[in-house]
CSV table of C-alpha atoms in Angstrom, one decimal:
chain,number,residue,atom,x,y,z
A,159,UNK,CA,90.2,120.8,69.5
A,160,UNK,CA,91.3,122.1,73.3
A,161,UNK,CA,93.7,125.5,72.9
A,162,UNK,CA,95.9,123.7,76.0
A,163,UNK,CA,99.3,122.6,75.2
A,164,UNK,CA,99.7,119.7,77.3
A,165,UNK,CA,96.6,117.6,74.5
A,166,UNK,CA,98.3,119.3,71.6
A,167,UNK,CA,95.7,119.8,70.4
A,168,UNK,CA,93.7,116.8,71.2
A,169,UNK,CA,89.9,117.4,73.5
A,170,UNK,CA,88.9,114.6,75.1
A,171,UNK,CA,85.6,113.2,73.1
A,172,UNK,CA,88.8,112.7,70.2
A,173,UNK,CA,89.8,110.1,69.6
A,174,UNK,CA,93.8,109.7,68.4
A,175,UNK,CA,95.1,106.0,67.2
A,176,UNK,CA,98.3,105.4,69.6
A,177,UNK,CA,100.2,104.2,66.9
A,178,UNK,CA,100.4,108.4,65.0
A,179,UNK,CA,101.1,109.3,69.2
A,180,UNK,CA,104.1,106.4,69.1
A,181,UNK,CA,102.2,104.3,72.0
A,182,UNK,CA,100.5,101.0,69.4
A,183,UNK,CA,104.6,99.3,69.9
A,184,UNK,CA,104.1,99.8,73.8
A,185,UNK,CA,101.2,99.1,74.4
A,186,UNK,CA,100.9,96.0,72.1
A,187,UNK,CA,103.7,94.9,74.1
A,188,UNK,CA,102.5,95.3,78.0
A,189,UNK,CA,99.4,93.3,76.7
A,190,UNK,CA,100.9,91.0,75.3
A,191,UNK,CA,103.1,90.2,78.4
A,192,UNK,CA,100.3,90.5,80.0
A,193,UNK,CA,98.9,87.4,79.1
A,194,UNK,CA,102.3,85.6,79.8
A,195,UNK,CA,100.2,83.6,82.4
A,196,UNK,CA,99.2,83.5,86.0
A,197,UNK,CA,100.2,86.0,88.0
A,198,UNK,CA,101.5,88.5,84.6
A,199,UNK,CA,99.1,91.2,85.1
A,200,UNK,CA,100.3,92.7,88.6
A,201,UNK,CA,104.4,91.9,87.5
A,202,UNK,CA,103.2,94.0,84.2
A,203,UNK,CA,101.6,96.5,86.0
A,204,UNK,CA,104.7,96.4,88.4
A,205,UNK,CA,107.7,96.6,85.9
A,206,UNK,CA,106.0,100.2,83.9
A,207,UNK,CA,104.9,101.9,87.8
A,208,UNK,CA,107.8,101.7,89.8
């Protein structure tokens, strides 16, 4: 495990459950938005990256 505080004890080679760290639902929502139809990926990325 990495000792740095910014990684919360995980190294780049550790696997982490997205649900365990609170991102699972958000990723699912973003994925569903990206499947909505033509142009959906662009709209989703613009929505979350502005």
